[in-house]
PDB file of C-alpha atoms in Angstrom:
ATOM      1  CA  GLN B1270      86.017  84.807 113.201  1.00  0.00           C
ATOM      2  CA  VAL B1271      85.307  86.615 110.022  1.00  0.00           C
ATOM      3  CA  GLN B1272      85.297  84.507 106.604  1.00  0.00           C
ATOM      4  CA  LEU B1273      85.594  86.278 103.161  1.00  0.00           C
ATOM      5  CA  THR B1274      85.096  84.129  99.839  1.00  0.00           C
ATOM      6  CA  GLU B1275      85.559  85.462  96.765  1.00  0.00           C
ATOM      7  CA  SER B1276      84.041  84.468  93.325  1.00  0.00           C
ATOM      8  CA  GLY B1277      83.636  85.524  89.874  1.00  0.00           C
ATOM      9  CA  GLY B1278      87.304  85.511  88.348  1.00  0.00           C
ATOM     10  CA  GLY B1279      88.216  84.145  85.089  1.00  0.00           C
ATOM     11  CA  SER B1280      89.853  84.548  81.688  1.00  0.00           C
ATOM     12  CA  VAL B1281      88.808  87.467  79.248  1.00  0.00           C
ATOM     13  CA  PRO B1282      90.333  89.470  76.425  1.00  0.00           C
ATOM     14  CA  PRO B1283      91.625  92.989  76.742  1.00  0.00           C
ATOM     15  CA  GLY B1284      88.493  95.251  76.886  1.00  0.00           C
ATOM     16  CA  GLY B1285      86.448  92.442  78.545  1.00  0.00           C
ATOM     17  CA  SER B1286      84.353  92.585  81.538  1.00  0.00           C
ATOM     18  CA  LEU B1287      84.189  90.636  84.762  1.00  0.00           C
ATOM     19  CA  ARG B1288      82.244  90.840  88.013  1.00  0.00           C
ATOM     20  CA  LEU B1289      83.818  89.807  91.293  1.00  0.00           C
ATOM     21  CA  SER B1290      81.943  88.797  94.362  1.00  0.00           C
ATOM     22  CA  CYS B1291      83.057  88.955  97.931  1.00  0.00           C
ATOM     23  CA  GLU B1292      80.711  87.355 100.523  1.00  0.00           C
ATOM     24  CA  ALA B1293      81.566  88.128 104.152  1.00  0.00           C
ATOM     25  CA  SER B1294      80.343  85.751 107.062  1.00  0.00           C
ATOM     26  CA  GLY B1295      80.861  84.964 110.677  1.00  0.00           C
ATOM     27  CA  ASN B1296      81.481  87.961 113.277  1.00  0.00           C
ATOM     28  CA  LEU B1297      81.647  90.888 111.132  1.00  0.00           C
ATOM     29  CA  GLY B1298      81.348  93.197 114.256  1.00  0.00           C
ATOM     30  CA  GLY B1299      83.495  96.042 114.022  1.00  0.00           C
ATOM     31  CA  ARG B1300      84.553  95.298 110.547  1.00  0.00           C
ATOM     32  CA  HIS B1301      83.560  98.505 108.698  1.00  0.00           C
ATOM     33  CA  TYR B1302      85.351  98.414 105.613  1.00  0.00           C
ATOM     34  CA  ILE B1303      85.647  95.870 102.838  1.00  0.00           C
ATOM     35  CA  GLY B1304      88.508  96.094 100.030  1.00  0.00           C
ATOM     36  CA  TRP B1305      89.506  94.689  97.140  1.00  0.00           C
ATOM     37  CA  PHE B1306      93.347  93.942  96.676  1.00  0.00           C
ATOM     38  CA  ARG B1307      95.035  92.191  94.007  1.00  0.00           C
ATOM     39  CA  GLN B1308      98.878  90.736  93.248  1.00  0.00           C
ATOM     40  CA  SER B1309     100.480  89.652  90.483  1.00  0.00           C
ATOM     41  CA  PRO B1310     103.692  87.631  90.417  1.00  0.00           C
ATOM     42  CA  GLY B1311     106.759  89.284  91.710  1.00  0.00           C
ATOM     43  CA  LYS B1312     104.604  92.728  92.756  1.00  0.00           C
ATOM     44  CA  GLU B1313     103.448  93.538  96.053  1.00  0.00           C
ATOM     45  CA  ARG B1314      99.842  93.701  97.085  1.00  0.00           C
ATOM     46  CA  GLU B1315      97.859  96.691  96.011  1.00  0.00           C
ATOM     47  CA  GLY B1316      94.595  98.369  96.744  1.00  0.00           C
ATOM     48  CA  VAL B1317      92.042  98.403  94.318  1.00  0.00           C
ATOM     49  CA  ALA B1318      88.653  99.733  95.855  1.00  0.00           C
ATOM     50  CA  SER B1319      87.070  99.765  99.154  1.00  0.00           C
ATOM     51  CA  ILE B1320      84.010 100.458 100.694  1.00  0.00           C
ATOM     52  CA  ARG B1321      82.161 101.264 103.883  1.00  0.00           C
ATOM     53  CA  ARG B1322      80.040  98.451 104.966  1.00  0.00           C
ATOM     54  CA  SER B1323      77.439 101.351 106.887  1.00  0.00           C
ATOM     55  CA  THR B1324      74.691 103.488 105.504  1.00  0.00           C
ATOM     56  CA  VAL B1325      77.101 105.603 104.470  1.00  0.00           C
ATOM     57  CA  ASP B1326      78.432 105.052 101.227  1.00  0.00           C
ATOM     58  CA  THR B1327      82.078 105.955 100.789  1.00  0.00           C
ATOM     59  CA  ALA B1328      84.108 104.314  98.333  1.00  0.00           C
ATOM     60  CA  TYR B1329      87.919 104.595  97.487  1.00  0.00           C
ATOM     61  CA  TYR B1330      89.785 103.411  94.082  1.00  0.00           C
ATOM     62  CA  ALA B1331      93.216 103.444  93.108  1.00  0.00           C
ATOM     63  CA  ASP B1332      94.287 105.763  90.301  1.00  0.00           C
ATOM     64  CA  SER B1333      94.904 102.848  87.857  1.00  0.00           C
ATOM     65  CA  VAL B1334      91.526 101.788  87.942  1.00  0.00           C
ATOM     66  CA  LYS B1335      89.153 104.835  88.196  1.00  0.00           C
ATOM     67  CA  GLY B1336      86.620 105.177  85.880  1.00  0.00           C
ATOM     68  CA  ARG B1337      86.856 101.283  84.996  1.00  0.00           C
ATOM     69  CA  PHE B1338      85.981  99.583  88.106  1.00  0.00           C
ATOM     70  CA  THR B1339      83.227  99.761  90.333  1.00  0.00           C
ATOM     71  CA  ILE B1340      82.706  98.472  93.680  1.00  0.00           C
ATOM     72  CA  SER B1341      79.276  98.243  95.473  1.00  0.00           C
ATOM     73  CA  ARG B1342      77.587  96.307  98.412  1.00  0.00           C
ATOM     74  CA  ASP B1343      74.330  94.866  99.115  1.00  0.00           C
ATOM     75  CA  ILE B1344      72.226  96.684 102.069  1.00  0.00           C
ATOM     76  CA  ALA B1345      73.696  94.307 104.882  1.00  0.00           C
ATOM     77  CA  GLY B1346      77.029  95.082 103.782  1.00  0.00           C
ATOM     78  CA  LYS B1347      77.868  91.313 103.424  1.00  0.00           C
ATOM     79  CA  VAL B1348      78.182  91.078  99.750  1.00  0.00           C
ATOM     80  CA  VAL B1349      80.693  93.562  98.006  1.00  0.00           C
ATOM     81  CA  ASN B1350      81.001  93.207  94.171  1.00  0.00           C
ATOM     82  CA  LEU B1351      83.755  94.695  92.182  1.00  0.00           C
ATOM     83  CA  GLN B1352      82.679  95.162  88.603  1.00  0.00           C
ATOM     84  CA  LEU B1353      85.815  95.302  86.286  1.00  0.00           C
ATOM     85  CA  ASN B1354      85.374  96.893  83.057  1.00  0.00           C
ATOM     86  CA  ASP B1355      87.579  97.593  80.211  1.00  0.00           C
ATOM     87  CA  LEU B1356      90.437  95.056  81.500  1.00  0.00           C
ATOM     88  CA  LYS B1357      93.874  95.430  80.567  1.00  0.00           C
ATOM     89  CA  PRO B1358      96.592  92.706  80.513  1.00  0.00           C
ATOM     90  CA  GLU B1359      98.178  94.308  83.599  1.00  0.00           C
ATOM     91  CA  ASP B1360      94.843  93.867  85.374  1.00  0.00           C
ATOM     92  CA  SER B1361      95.771  90.257  85.533  1.00  0.00           C
ATOM     93  CA  ALA B1362      96.140  89.238  89.096  1.00  0.00           C
ATOM     94  CA  ILE B1363      94.731  87.202  91.935  1.00  0.00           C
ATOM     95  CA  TYR B1364      92.200  89.497  93.331  1.00  0.00           C
ATOM     96  CA  TYR B1365      91.261  89.330  96.878  1.00  0.00           C
ATOM     97  CA  CYS B1366      88.722  90.740  99.371  1.00  0.00           C
ATOM     98  CA  ALA B1367      89.751  91.848 102.858  1.00  0.00           C
ATOM     99  CA  ALA B1368      87.774  93.236 105.947  1.00  0.00           C
ATOM    100  CA  ALA B1369      89.145  96.103 108.202  1.00  0.00           C
ATOM    101  CA  ARG B1370      87.805  97.920 111.287  1.00  0.00           C
ATOM    102  CA  SER B1371      89.361 101.169 110.390  1.00  0.00           C
ATOM    103  CA  CYS B1372      91.766 102.453 108.052  1.00  0.00           C
ATOM    104  CA  GLY B1373      93.756 105.542 106.974  1.00  0.00           C
ATOM    105  CA  ASP B1374      92.551 108.290 104.327  1.00  0.00           C
ATOM    106  CA  ILE B1375      92.202 106.067 101.468  1.00  0.00           C
ATOM    107  CA  CYS B1376      91.386 102.756 102.811  1.00  0.00           C
ATOM    108  CA  LEU B1377      93.802 100.808 100.175  1.00  0.00           C
ATOM    109  CA  GLU B1378      96.831  99.912 102.338  1.00  0.00           C
ATOM    110  CA  PRO B1379      96.816  96.128 102.703  1.00  0.00           C
ATOM    111  CA  THR B1380      98.213  96.597 106.522  1.00  0.00           C
ATOM    112  CA  ASP B1381      94.865  98.018 107.610  1.00  0.00           C
ATOM    113  CA  TYR B1382      92.849  94.911 106.725  1.00  0.00           C
ATOM    114  CA  ASP B1383      92.395  92.207 109.281  1.00  0.00           C
ATOM    115  CA  ASP B1384      90.818  89.262 107.498  1.00  0.00           C
ATOM    116  CA  TRP B1385      91.404  87.901 104.148  1.00  0.00           C
ATOM    117  CA  GLY B1386      89.767  85.940 101.382  1.00  0.00           C
ATOM    118  CA  GLN B1387      91.445  83.049  99.651  1.00  0.00           C
ATOM    119  CA  GLY B1388      91.515  85.217  96.114  1.00  0.00           C
ATOM    120  CA  THR B1389      90.181  84.576  92.890  1.00  0.00           C
ATOM    121  CA  GLN B1390      92.322  84.838  89.680  1.00  0.00           C
ATOM    122  CA  VAL B1391      91.699  87.202  86.775  1.00  0.00           C
ATOM    123  CA  THR B1392      93.423  86.910  83.614  1.00  0.00           C
ATOM    124  CA  VAL B1393      93.313  89.149  80.711  1.00  0.00           C
ATOM    125  CA  SER B1394      94.786  88.083  77.518  1.00  0.00           C
ATOM    126  CA  SER B1395      94.300  87.926  73.716  1.00  0.00           C
TER     127      SER B1395
END
C-alpha cells in the first residue's frame, strides 16, 4: 500500500509563491511517476506537473503552468516538491499528488495514476 501526504498549501496574494511537498511511503515498488494535480469547484481534476522517480529526470508540465511551476524530487524519489511562483487567482484549487506505474506521453492524465493523497488547499486572492 502506498501513502501520499501533501503539505505546504496556503493563501497568498496574486504574484505570490508557495512550495508544496508530497511525501510518499509504503510499498512504492513499480510506482515510477509522481504527479501533481489540482481541482477547483465545478471543474475536472487536471494534471499540473509530473516527474519520474528514477535517476532519469523527466518532468512534464501543463501549458498553463510552464515557466511558473517547477517540480523536483529528492534522491530517493520519495519527496516530490512543487514550487509555485507568480501565482494567479485561477491557480486556486485543491492540489493532490499521485503515484503511477506507467503513463502516456505526457504523464498528466489522472486516469494513469493509482494512488492519491488527500490534497492541500491553495488559495490565491487579494
